[in-house]
mmCIF file with all atom_site columns, C-alpha atoms in Angstrom:
data_model
loop_
_atom_site.group_PDB
_atom_site.id
_atom_site.type_symbol
_atom_site.label_atom_id
_atom_site.label_alt_id
_atom_site.label_comp_id
_atom_site.label_asym_id
_atom_site.label_entity_id
_atom_site.label_seq_id
_atom_site.pdbx_PDB_ins_code
_atom_site.Cartn_x
_atom_site.Cartn_y
_atom_site.Cartn_z
_atom_site.occupancy
_atom_site.B_iso_or_equiv
_atom_site.pdbx_formal_charge
_atom_site.auth_seq_id
_atom_site.auth_comp_id
_atom_site.auth_asym_id
_atom_site.auth_atom_id
_atom_site.pdbx_PDB_model_num
ATOM 1   C CA . MET A 1 1   ? 43.081 -116.720 -181.121 1.00 68.00 ? 80  MET A CA 1
ATOM 2   C CA . ASN A 1 2   ? 42.049 -120.744 -181.376 1.00 85.00 ? 81  ASN A CA 1
ATOM 3   C CA . LEU A 1 3   ? 44.210 -122.478 -183.871 1.00 90.00 ? 82  LEU A CA 1
ATOM 4   C CA . GLN A 1 4   ? 41.608 -125.573 -183.554 1.00 90.00 ? 83  GLN A CA 1
ATOM 5   C CA . SER A 1 5   ? 39.737 -124.246 -186.090 1.00 91.00 ? 84  SER A CA 1
ATOM 6   C CA . TYR A 1 6   ? 42.135 -123.539 -188.824 1.00 92.00 ? 85  TYR A CA 1
ATOM 7   C CA . ASN A 1 7   ? 43.086 -125.603 -191.487 1.00 91.00 ? 86  ASN A CA 1
ATOM 8   C CA . ASP A 1 8   ? 47.018 -126.820 -191.982 1.00 91.00 ? 87  ASP A CA 1
ATOM 9   C CA . GLN A 1 9   ? 47.491 -123.717 -195.041 1.00 90.00 ? 88  GLN A CA 1
ATOM 10  C CA . ASP A 1 10  ? 46.062 -120.884 -192.561 1.00 91.00 ? 89  ASP A CA 1
ATOM 11  C CA . LEU A 1 11  ? 48.919 -122.746 -190.417 1.00 92.00 ? 90  LEU A CA 1
ATOM 12  C CA . VAL A 1 12  ? 51.970 -122.499 -191.964 1.00 92.00 ? 91  VAL A CA 1
ATOM 13  C CA . LYS A 1 13  ? 50.871 -119.087 -192.750 1.00 91.00 ? 92  LYS A CA 1
ATOM 14  C CA . VAL A 1 14  ? 49.988 -118.215 -189.043 1.00 92.00 ? 93  VAL A CA 1
ATOM 15  C CA . TYR A 1 15  ? 54.360 -120.556 -188.307 1.00 92.00 ? 94  TYR A CA 1
ATOM 16  C CA . ILE A 1 16  ? 55.185 -118.274 -191.738 1.00 91.00 ? 95  ILE A CA 1
ATOM 17  C CA . THR A 1 17  ? 54.072 -115.032 -190.302 1.00 91.00 ? 96  THR A CA 1
ATOM 18  C CA . GLY A 1 18  ? 55.800 -115.174 -187.385 1.00 91.00 ? 97  GLY A CA 1
ATOM 19  C CA . ASN A 1 19  ? 53.748 -116.948 -184.505 1.00 92.00 ? 98  ASN A CA 1
ATOM 20  C CA . GLU A 1 20  ? 55.372 -120.637 -183.469 1.00 92.00 ? 99  GLU A CA 1
ATOM 21  C CA . ASN A 1 21  ? 52.174 -122.441 -182.151 1.00 93.00 ? 100 ASN A CA 1
ATOM 22  C CA . GLY A 1 22  ? 51.011 -122.674 -186.044 1.00 92.00 ? 101 GLY A CA 1
ATOM 23  C CA . LEU A 1 23  ? 53.389 -124.622 -185.897 1.00 92.00 ? 102 LEU A CA 1
ATOM 24  C CA . GLN A 1 24  ? 52.724 -126.425 -182.669 1.00 93.00 ? 103 GLN A CA 1
ATOM 25  C CA . GLU A 1 25  ? 49.491 -126.877 -184.256 1.00 93.00 ? 104 GLU A CA 1
ATOM 26  C CA . LEU A 1 26  ? 50.662 -128.572 -186.975 1.00 93.00 ? 105 LEU A CA 1
ATOM 27  C CA . LEU A 1 27  ? 52.439 -130.349 -185.003 1.00 92.00 ? 106 LEU A CA 1
ATOM 28  C CA . ARG A 1 28  ? 50.070 -131.849 -182.634 1.00 92.00 ? 107 ARG A CA 1
ATOM 29  C CA . ARG A 1 29  ? 47.870 -133.009 -185.656 1.00 91.00 ? 108 ARG A CA 1
ATOM 30  C CA . HIS A 1 30  ? 49.743 -134.605 -187.759 1.00 90.00 ? 109 HIS A CA 1
ATOM 31  C CA . LYS A 1 31  ? 52.806 -136.061 -185.040 1.00 91.00 ? 110 LYS A CA 1
ATOM 32  C CA . SER A 1 32  ? 51.517 -139.253 -184.495 1.00 88.00 ? 111 SER A CA 1
ATOM 33  C CA . LYS A 1 33  ? 50.532 -140.160 -189.013 1.00 87.00 ? 112 LYS A CA 1
ATOM 34  C CA . ILE A 1 34  ? 53.997 -139.044 -189.037 1.00 89.00 ? 113 ILE A CA 1
ATOM 35  C CA . TYR A 1 35  ? 55.237 -140.597 -186.845 1.00 89.00 ? 114 TYR A CA 1
ATOM 36  C CA . THR A 1 36  ? 53.803 -144.067 -187.104 1.00 86.00 ? 115 THR A CA 1
ATOM 37  C CA . SER A 1 37  ? 54.578 -143.993 -190.657 1.00 84.00 ? 116 SER A CA 1
ATOM 38  C CA . ILE A 1 38  ? 58.325 -144.181 -190.344 1.00 86.00 ? 117 ILE A CA 1
ATOM 39  C CA . TYR A 1 39  ? 58.497 -146.583 -187.923 1.00 85.00 ? 118 TYR A CA 1
ATOM 40  C CA . LEU A 1 40  ? 56.933 -148.657 -189.531 1.00 80.00 ? 119 LEU A CA 1
ATOM 41  C CA . LEU A 1 41  ? 58.690 -149.157 -192.255 1.00 80.00 ? 120 LEU A CA 1
ATOM 42  C CA . VAL A 1 42  ? 62.908 -148.940 -189.758 1.00 83.00 ? 121 VAL A CA 1
ATOM 43  C CA . LYS A 1 43  ? 60.691 -150.294 -186.880 1.00 82.00 ? 122 LYS A CA 1
ATOM 44  C CA . ASP A 1 44  ? 62.880 -148.866 -185.071 1.00 86.00 ? 123 ASP A CA 1
ATOM 45  C CA . GLN A 1 45  ? 61.526 -146.305 -181.712 1.00 89.00 ? 124 GLN A CA 1
ATOM 46  C CA . TYR A 1 46  ? 64.969 -143.774 -181.760 1.00 91.00 ? 125 TYR A CA 1
ATOM 47  C CA . LEU A 1 47  ? 65.567 -144.628 -184.722 1.00 91.00 ? 126 LEU A CA 1
ATOM 48  C CA . ALA A 1 48  ? 61.947 -143.052 -185.978 1.00 91.00 ? 127 ALA A CA 1
ATOM 49  C CA . GLU A 1 49  ? 62.246 -139.932 -183.751 1.00 92.00 ? 128 GLU A CA 1
ATOM 50  C CA . ASP A 1 50  ? 65.586 -138.885 -185.155 1.00 93.00 ? 129 ASP A CA 1
ATOM 51  C CA . ILE A 1 51  ? 64.741 -139.859 -188.755 1.00 93.00 ? 130 ILE A CA 1
ATOM 52  C CA . PHE A 1 52  ? 60.448 -137.772 -187.368 1.00 94.00 ? 131 PHE A CA 1
ATOM 53  C CA . GLN A 1 53  ? 62.831 -134.396 -185.889 1.00 94.00 ? 132 GLN A CA 1
ATOM 54  C CA . ASP A 1 54  ? 64.766 -134.654 -188.907 1.00 94.00 ? 133 ASP A CA 1
ATOM 55  C CA . ALA A 1 55  ? 62.253 -134.079 -191.723 1.00 94.00 ? 134 ALA A CA 1
ATOM 56  C CA . PHE A 1 56  ? 59.870 -131.231 -189.203 1.00 93.00 ? 135 PHE A CA 1
ATOM 57  C CA . ILE A 1 57  ? 63.740 -130.164 -189.526 1.00 92.00 ? 136 ILE A CA 1
ATOM 58  C CA . LYS A 1 58  ? 64.228 -129.498 -192.941 1.00 93.00 ? 137 LYS A CA 1
ATOM 59  C CA . VAL A 1 59  ? 60.179 -128.440 -192.628 1.00 92.00 ? 138 VAL A CA 1
ATOM 60  C CA . ILE A 1 60  ? 60.780 -125.521 -190.647 1.00 91.00 ? 139 ILE A CA 1
ATOM 61  C CA . ASN A 1 61  ? 63.685 -124.472 -193.043 1.00 92.00 ? 140 ASN A CA 1
ATOM 62  C CA . THR A 1 62  ? 61.770 -125.102 -196.565 1.00 91.00 ? 141 THR A CA 1
ATOM 63  C CA . LEU A 1 63  ? 58.802 -122.736 -194.201 1.00 91.00 ? 142 LEU A CA 1
ATOM 64  C CA . ARG A 1 64  ? 61.713 -120.038 -192.969 1.00 89.00 ? 143 ARG A CA 1
ATOM 65  C CA . SER A 1 65  ? 62.524 -120.050 -196.563 1.00 89.00 ? 144 SER A CA 1
ATOM 66  C CA . GLY A 1 66  ? 59.819 -119.037 -198.267 1.00 86.00 ? 145 GLY A CA 1
ATOM 67  C CA . ARG A 1 67  ? 59.827 -121.744 -200.550 1.00 87.00 ? 146 ARG A CA 1
ATOM 68  C CA . TYR A 1 68  ? 56.791 -124.134 -199.838 1.00 86.00 ? 147 TYR A CA 1
ATOM 69  C CA . ASN A 1 69  ? 54.260 -123.819 -201.988 1.00 84.00 ? 148 ASN A CA 1
ATOM 70  C CA . GLU A 1 70  ? 52.428 -126.722 -201.586 1.00 72.00 ? 149 GLU A CA 1
ATOM 71  C CA . GLU A 1 71  ? 49.607 -125.028 -201.355 1.00 71.00 ? 150 GLU A CA 1
ATOM 72  C CA . GLY A 1 72  ? 46.669 -127.116 -198.861 1.00 67.00 ? 151 GLY A CA 1
ATOM 73  C CA . LYS A 1 73  ? 48.739 -130.921 -198.994 1.00 84.00 ? 152 LYS A CA 1
ATOM 74  C CA . PHE A 1 74  ? 50.797 -129.515 -196.022 1.00 88.00 ? 153 PHE A CA 1
ATOM 75  C CA . LEU A 1 75  ? 50.878 -133.113 -194.576 1.00 86.00 ? 154 LEU A CA 1
ATOM 76  C CA . PRO A 1 76  ? 50.980 -135.183 -197.708 1.00 84.00 ? 155 PRO A CA 1
ATOM 77  C CA . TRP A 1 77  ? 54.161 -132.945 -198.403 1.00 88.00 ? 156 TRP A CA 1
ATOM 78  C CA . VAL A 1 78  ? 55.878 -133.762 -194.965 1.00 89.00 ? 157 VAL A CA 1
ATOM 79  C CA . MET A 1 79  ? 54.955 -137.861 -195.145 1.00 86.00 ? 158 MET A CA 1
ATOM 80  C CA . ARG A 1 80  ? 56.794 -137.199 -198.800 1.00 84.00 ? 159 ARG A CA 1
ATOM 81  C CA . ILE A 1 81  ? 60.545 -135.696 -196.796 1.00 89.00 ? 160 ILE A CA 1
ATOM 82  C CA . ALA A 1 82  ? 59.692 -138.193 -194.097 1.00 89.00 ? 161 ALA A CA 1
ATOM 83  C CA . HIS A 1 83  ? 59.252 -141.233 -196.296 1.00 84.00 ? 162 HIS A CA 1
ATOM 84  C CA . ASN A 1 84  ? 62.512 -139.902 -198.099 1.00 84.00 ? 163 ASN A CA 1
ATOM 85  C CA . LEU A 1 85  ? 64.902 -140.017 -195.282 1.00 89.00 ? 164 LEU A CA 1
ATOM 86  C CA . VAL A 1 86  ? 63.859 -143.248 -194.709 1.00 85.00 ? 165 VAL A CA 1
ATOM 87  C CA . ILE A 1 87  ? 65.023 -144.103 -198.217 1.00 80.00 ? 166 ILE A CA 1
ATOM 88  C CA . ASP A 1 88  ? 67.676 -141.729 -198.021 1.00 81.00 ? 167 ASP A CA 1
ATOM 89  C CA . TYR A 1 89  ? 68.873 -143.968 -194.038 1.00 83.00 ? 168 TYR A CA 1
ATOM 90  C CA . PHE A 1 90  ? 68.390 -147.434 -195.516 1.00 77.00 ? 169 PHE A CA 1
ATOM 91  C CA . ARG A 1 91  ? 69.936 -146.594 -198.572 1.00 72.00 ? 170 ARG A CA 1
ATOM 92  C CA . LYS A 1 92  ? 72.819 -144.578 -196.616 1.00 74.00 ? 171 LYS A CA 1
ATOM 93  C CA . GLU A 1 93  ? 73.024 -148.308 -194.381 1.00 68.00 ? 172 GLU A CA 1
ATOM 94  C CA . LYS A 1 94  ? 73.050 -150.486 -197.872 1.00 56.00 ? 173 LYS A CA 1
ATOM 95  C CA . ARG A 1 95  ? 70.590 -152.817 -195.430 1.00 53.00 ? 174 ARG A CA 1
ATOM 96  C CA . THR A 1 96  ? 67.803 -154.060 -196.865 1.00 50.00 ? 175 THR A CA 1
ATOM 97  C CA . PRO A 1 97  ? 64.990 -154.603 -193.793 1.00 52.00 ? 176 PRO A CA 1
ATOM 98  C CA . ILE A 1 98  ? 64.703 -158.259 -192.207 1.00 53.00 ? 177 ILE A CA 1
ATOM 99  C CA . ILE A 1 99  ? 61.802 -160.003 -193.361 1.00 51.00 ? 178 ILE A CA 1
ATOM 100 C CA . THR A 1 100 ? 59.870 -160.725 -190.485 1.00 50.00 ? 179 THR A CA 1
ATOM 101 C CA . SER A 1 101 ? 56.968 -163.102 -190.241 1.00 48.00 ? 180 SER A CA 1
ATOM 102 C CA . SER A 1 102 ? 53.975 -162.185 -188.411 1.00 51.00 ? 181 SER A CA 1
ATOM 103 C CA . ASP A 1 103 ? 55.937 -162.963 -184.915 1.00 52.00 ? 182 ASP A CA 1
ATOM 104 C CA . GLY A 1 104 ? 59.249 -161.052 -185.393 1.00 52.00 ? 183 GLY A CA 1
ATOM 105 C CA . MET A 1 105 ? 60.794 -163.788 -187.331 1.00 50.00 ? 184 MET A CA 1
ATOM 106 C CA . ASP A 1 106 ? 64.135 -162.968 -189.317 1.00 48.00 ? 185 ASP A CA 1
ATOM 107 C CA . VAL A 1 107 ? 62.082 -165.009 -191.764 1.00 44.00 ? 186 VAL A CA 1
ATOM 108 C CA . PHE A 1 108 ? 64.924 -165.921 -193.464 1.00 46.00 ? 187 PHE A CA 1
ATOM 109 C CA . ASN A 1 109 ? 66.431 -167.176 -190.955 1.00 46.00 ? 188 ASN A CA 1
ATOM 110 C CA . MET A 1 110 ? 63.255 -169.548 -189.687 1.00 43.00 ? 189 MET A CA 1
ATOM 111 C CA . LEU A 1 111 ? 63.973 -171.279 -193.680 1.00 44.00 ? 190 LEU A CA 1
ATOM 112 C CA . HIS A 1 112 ? 66.088 -174.875 -191.718 1.00 43.00 ? 191 HIS A CA 1
ATOM 113 C CA . PHE A 1 113 ? 65.880 -177.224 -194.493 1.00 43.00 ? 192 PHE A CA 1
ATOM 114 C CA . TYR A 1 114 ? 65.995 -180.641 -192.479 1.00 45.00 ? 193 TYR A CA 1
ATOM 115 C CA . ASP A 1 115 ? 69.876 -182.398 -193.512 1.00 49.00 ? 194 ASP A CA 1
ATOM 116 C CA . GLU A 1 116 ? 70.565 -179.747 -195.417 1.00 54.00 ? 195 GLU A CA 1
ATOM 117 C CA . SER A 1 117 ? 74.848 -179.942 -196.453 1.00 62.00 ? 196 SER A CA 1
ATOM 118 C CA . ALA A 1 118 ? 76.277 -177.088 -196.142 1.00 68.00 ? 197 ALA A CA 1
ATOM 119 C CA . GLU A 1 119 ? 76.487 -176.609 -200.333 1.00 71.00 ? 198 GLU A CA 1
ATOM 120 C CA . ASP A 1 120 ? 73.147 -176.078 -200.005 1.00 66.00 ? 199 ASP A CA 1
ATOM 121 C CA . ARG A 1 121 ? 73.244 -174.057 -197.328 1.00 67.00 ? 200 ARG A CA 1
ATOM 122 C CA . MET A 1 122 ? 76.062 -171.946 -198.730 1.00 73.00 ? 201 MET A CA 1
ATOM 123 C CA . LEU A 1 123 ? 74.335 -171.927 -202.364 1.00 69.00 ? 202 LEU A CA 1
ATOM 124 C CA . ARG A 1 124 ? 70.417 -170.315 -199.630 1.00 67.00 ? 203 ARG A CA 1
ATOM 125 C CA . ASP A 1 125 ? 73.025 -167.813 -198.404 1.00 71.00 ? 204 ASP A CA 1
ATOM 126 C CA . GLN A 1 126 ? 74.594 -166.649 -201.979 1.00 71.00 ? 205 GLN A CA 1
ATOM 127 C CA . THR A 1 127 ? 70.670 -166.513 -202.864 1.00 71.00 ? 206 THR A CA 1
ATOM 128 C CA . HIS A 1 128 ? 70.149 -164.595 -200.386 1.00 69.00 ? 207 HIS A CA 1
ATOM 129 C CA . LYS A 1 129 ? 72.585 -163.136 -201.226 1.00 75.00 ? 208 LYS A CA 1
ATOM 130 C CA . ASP A 1 130 ? 72.099 -161.517 -205.004 1.00 76.00 ? 209 ASP A CA 1
ATOM 131 C CA . LEU A 1 131 ? 69.147 -161.512 -204.493 1.00 76.00 ? 210 LEU A CA 1
ATOM 132 C CA . LYS A 1 132 ? 69.611 -158.134 -201.858 1.00 76.00 ? 211 LYS A CA 1
ATOM 133 C CA . ALA A 1 133 ? 71.929 -156.963 -204.104 1.00 78.00 ? 212 ALA A CA 1
ATOM 134 C CA . MET A 1 134 ? 69.586 -156.950 -206.898 1.00 82.00 ? 213 MET A CA 1
ATOM 135 C CA . ILE A 1 135 ? 66.519 -155.693 -204.966 1.00 81.00 ? 214 ILE A CA 1
ATOM 136 C CA . HIS A 1 136 ? 69.165 -152.395 -204.718 1.00 78.00 ? 215 HIS A CA 1
ATOM 137 C CA . LEU A 1 137 ? 70.205 -153.115 -208.678 1.00 84.00 ? 216 LEU A CA 1
ATOM 138 C CA . LEU A 1 138 ? 65.695 -152.019 -209.339 1.00 85.00 ? 217 LEU A CA 1
ATOM 139 C CA . PRO A 1 139 ? 64.967 -147.917 -209.604 1.00 87.00 ? 218 PRO A CA 1
ATOM 140 C CA . ASP A 1 140 ? 64.077 -146.331 -206.664 1.00 82.00 ? 219 ASP A CA 1
ATOM 141 C CA . GLU A 1 141 ? 60.357 -146.397 -207.643 1.00 87.00 ? 220 GLU A CA 1
ATOM 142 C CA . GLN A 1 142 ? 60.594 -149.863 -208.008 1.00 86.00 ? 221 GLN A CA 1
ATOM 143 C CA . LYS A 1 143 ? 62.540 -150.537 -204.770 1.00 84.00 ? 222 LYS A CA 1
ATOM 144 C CA . GLU A 1 144 ? 60.714 -148.394 -201.969 1.00 82.00 ? 223 GLU A CA 1
ATOM 145 C CA . VAL A 1 145 ? 57.064 -149.237 -203.114 1.00 85.00 ? 224 VAL A CA 1
ATOM 146 C CA . LEU A 1 146 ? 59.036 -153.624 -202.767 1.00 82.00 ? 225 LEU A CA 1
ATOM 147 C CA . LEU A 1 147 ? 60.490 -152.653 -199.129 1.00 78.00 ? 226 LEU A CA 1
ATOM 148 C CA . MET A 1 148 ? 58.035 -151.180 -198.243 1.00 77.00 ? 227 MET A CA 1
ATOM 149 C CA . ARG A 1 149 ? 55.368 -153.775 -199.683 1.00 78.00 ? 228 ARG A CA 1
ATOM 150 C CA . HIS A 1 150 ? 57.510 -157.057 -198.292 1.00 72.00 ? 229 HIS A CA 1
ATOM 151 C CA . TYR A 1 151 ? 59.727 -155.513 -195.623 1.00 65.00 ? 230 TYR A CA 1
ATOM 152 C CA . ALA A 1 152 ? 56.934 -153.385 -194.080 1.00 65.00 ? 231 ALA A CA 1
ATOM 153 C CA . ASP A 1 153 ? 54.398 -155.589 -194.554 1.00 67.00 ? 232 ASP A CA 1
ATOM 154 C CA . LEU A 1 154 ? 51.880 -151.706 -195.435 1.00 72.00 ? 233 LEU A CA 1
ATOM 155 C CA . SER A 1 155 ? 49.044 -152.706 -197.929 1.00 80.00 ? 234 SER A CA 1
ATOM 156 C CA . PHE A 1 156 ? 48.907 -151.048 -201.225 1.00 85.00 ? 235 PHE A CA 1
ATOM 157 C CA . LYS A 1 157 ? 46.854 -148.374 -200.150 1.00 85.00 ? 236 LYS A CA 1
ATOM 158 C CA . GLU A 1 158 ? 48.847 -146.990 -197.157 1.00 81.00 ? 237 GLU A CA 1
ATOM 159 C CA . ILE A 1 159 ? 52.390 -147.241 -199.606 1.00 83.00 ? 238 ILE A CA 1
ATOM 160 C CA . ALA A 1 160 ? 49.100 -145.431 -202.538 1.00 85.00 ? 239 ALA A CA 1
ATOM 161 C CA . ASP A 1 161 ? 49.092 -142.357 -198.881 1.00 80.00 ? 240 ASP A CA 1
ATOM 162 C CA . LEU A 1 162 ? 53.799 -142.742 -198.532 1.00 78.00 ? 241 LEU A CA 1
ATOM 163 C CA . THR A 1 163 ? 54.327 -142.349 -202.018 1.00 79.00 ? 242 THR A CA 1
ATOM 164 C CA . ASP A 1 164 ? 51.601 -139.641 -203.034 1.00 80.00 ? 243 ASP A CA 1
ATOM 165 C CA . VAL A 1 165 ? 50.189 -141.825 -206.404 1.00 88.00 ? 244 VAL A CA 1
ATOM 166 C CA . SER A 1 166 ? 47.663 -143.953 -207.033 1.00 91.00 ? 245 SER A CA 1
ATOM 167 C CA . ILE A 1 167 ? 47.110 -147.627 -206.298 1.00 90.00 ? 246 ILE A CA 1
ATOM 168 C CA . ASN A 1 168 ? 46.880 -148.360 -209.479 1.00 93.00 ? 247 ASN A CA 1
ATOM 169 C CA . THR A 1 169 ? 50.749 -146.832 -209.900 1.00 93.00 ? 248 THR A CA 1
ATOM 170 C CA . ALA A 1 170 ? 51.447 -148.730 -206.550 1.00 90.00 ? 249 ALA A CA 1
ATOM 171 C CA . LEU A 1 171 ? 51.254 -151.831 -207.826 1.00 91.00 ? 250 LEU A CA 1
ATOM 172 C CA . GLY A 1 172 ? 51.829 -151.282 -211.765 1.00 92.00 ? 251 GLY A CA 1
ATOM 173 C CA . ARG A 1 173 ? 55.585 -150.476 -209.394 1.00 91.00 ? 252 ARG A CA 1
ATOM 174 C CA . MET A 1 174 ? 55.661 -154.212 -207.960 1.00 89.00 ? 253 MET A CA 1
ATOM 175 C CA . ARG A 1 175 ? 54.698 -155.533 -210.902 1.00 90.00 ? 254 ARG A CA 1
ATOM 176 C CA . TYR A 1 176 ? 57.851 -154.243 -213.132 1.00 91.00 ? 255 TYR A CA 1
ATOM 177 C CA . ALA A 1 177 ? 59.603 -154.397 -209.283 1.00 88.00 ? 256 ALA A CA 1
ATOM 178 C CA . LEU A 1 178 ? 59.039 -158.406 -209.687 1.00 86.00 ? 257 LEU A CA 1
ATOM 179 C CA . SER A 1 179 ? 59.162 -158.744 -213.505 1.00 88.00 ? 258 SER A CA 1
ATOM 180 C CA . ASN A 1 180 ? 63.350 -157.387 -213.363 1.00 88.00 ? 259 ASN A CA 1
ATOM 181 C CA . LEU A 1 181 ? 63.892 -158.823 -210.282 1.00 84.00 ? 260 LEU A CA 1
ATOM 182 C CA . ARG A 1 182 ? 62.850 -162.983 -212.135 1.00 85.00 ? 261 ARG A CA 1
ATOM 183 C CA . LYS A 1 183 ? 64.991 -161.337 -215.573 1.00 86.00 ? 262 LYS A CA 1
ATOM 184 C CA . MET A 1 184 ? 68.097 -160.681 -212.990 1.00 84.00 ? 263 MET A CA 1
ATOM 185 C CA . LEU A 1 185 ? 67.390 -163.858 -211.735 1.00 79.00 ? 264 LEU A CA 1
ATOM 186 C CA . LYS A 1 186 ? 67.612 -165.598 -215.959 1.00 80.00 ? 265 LYS A CA 1
ATOM 187 C CA . THR A 1 187 ? 69.792 -163.639 -216.567 1.00 80.00 ? 266 THR A CA 1
ATOM 188 C CA . LYS A 1 188 ? 72.413 -165.221 -213.752 1.00 73.00 ? 267 LYS A CA 1
ATOM 189 C CA . GLU A 1 189 ? 71.445 -168.277 -213.647 1.00 69.00 ? 268 GLU A CA 1
ATOM 190 C CA . MET A 1 190 ? 72.731 -167.763 -217.457 1.00 67.00 ? 269 MET A CA 1
ATOM 191 C CA . THR A 1 191 ? 75.949 -167.096 -216.499 1.00 66.00 ? 270 THR A CA 1
ATOM 192 C CA . TYR A 1 192 ? 76.048 -169.560 -214.782 1.00 60.00 ? 271 TYR A CA 1
ATOM 193 C CA . LYS A 1 193 ? 75.191 -172.218 -217.585 1.00 60.00 ? 272 LYS A CA 1
ATOM 194 C CA . GLY A 1 194 ? 77.479 -170.876 -219.462 1.00 54.00 ? 273 GLY A CA 1
#
């Protein structure tokens, strides 16, 4: 039987009925897109491979348990699983990805101010720390868009596809994230002045 002509939904059914080739074909068909979306976020080949494998373990467990019900939406479903695993990883690590410039340098480390005093450097380092802490306080959906846009350098179209929302929703979440960060910064400044 030539599985290449089957659609994703039929391949899921083939796999659920006990034919491993259904899953093999789904993997062959979608592996590079799923892996690439993970890699763009974590920027580490080995970590991306680990997360990719974890995502497919979840896929297999869900399919085998009969809990899969994403009619005709296999790829977005797997992308969502992978994406959630990436977010979980960043949450667990309590680390914010590094903002890099086009030549791969950490933007924060490039912000050299000539004749910068020790006090200025301490203030700058504290500001970076405060900003990273504030990003972690954002609602998950806003934090997600901000991380994907500024840290993984994804377009709003890519973000919309990955998070399974419209481009307008992704843009809206970004606007809210920036607005919330501004409010937090204002509150922090008031605290310093008061």
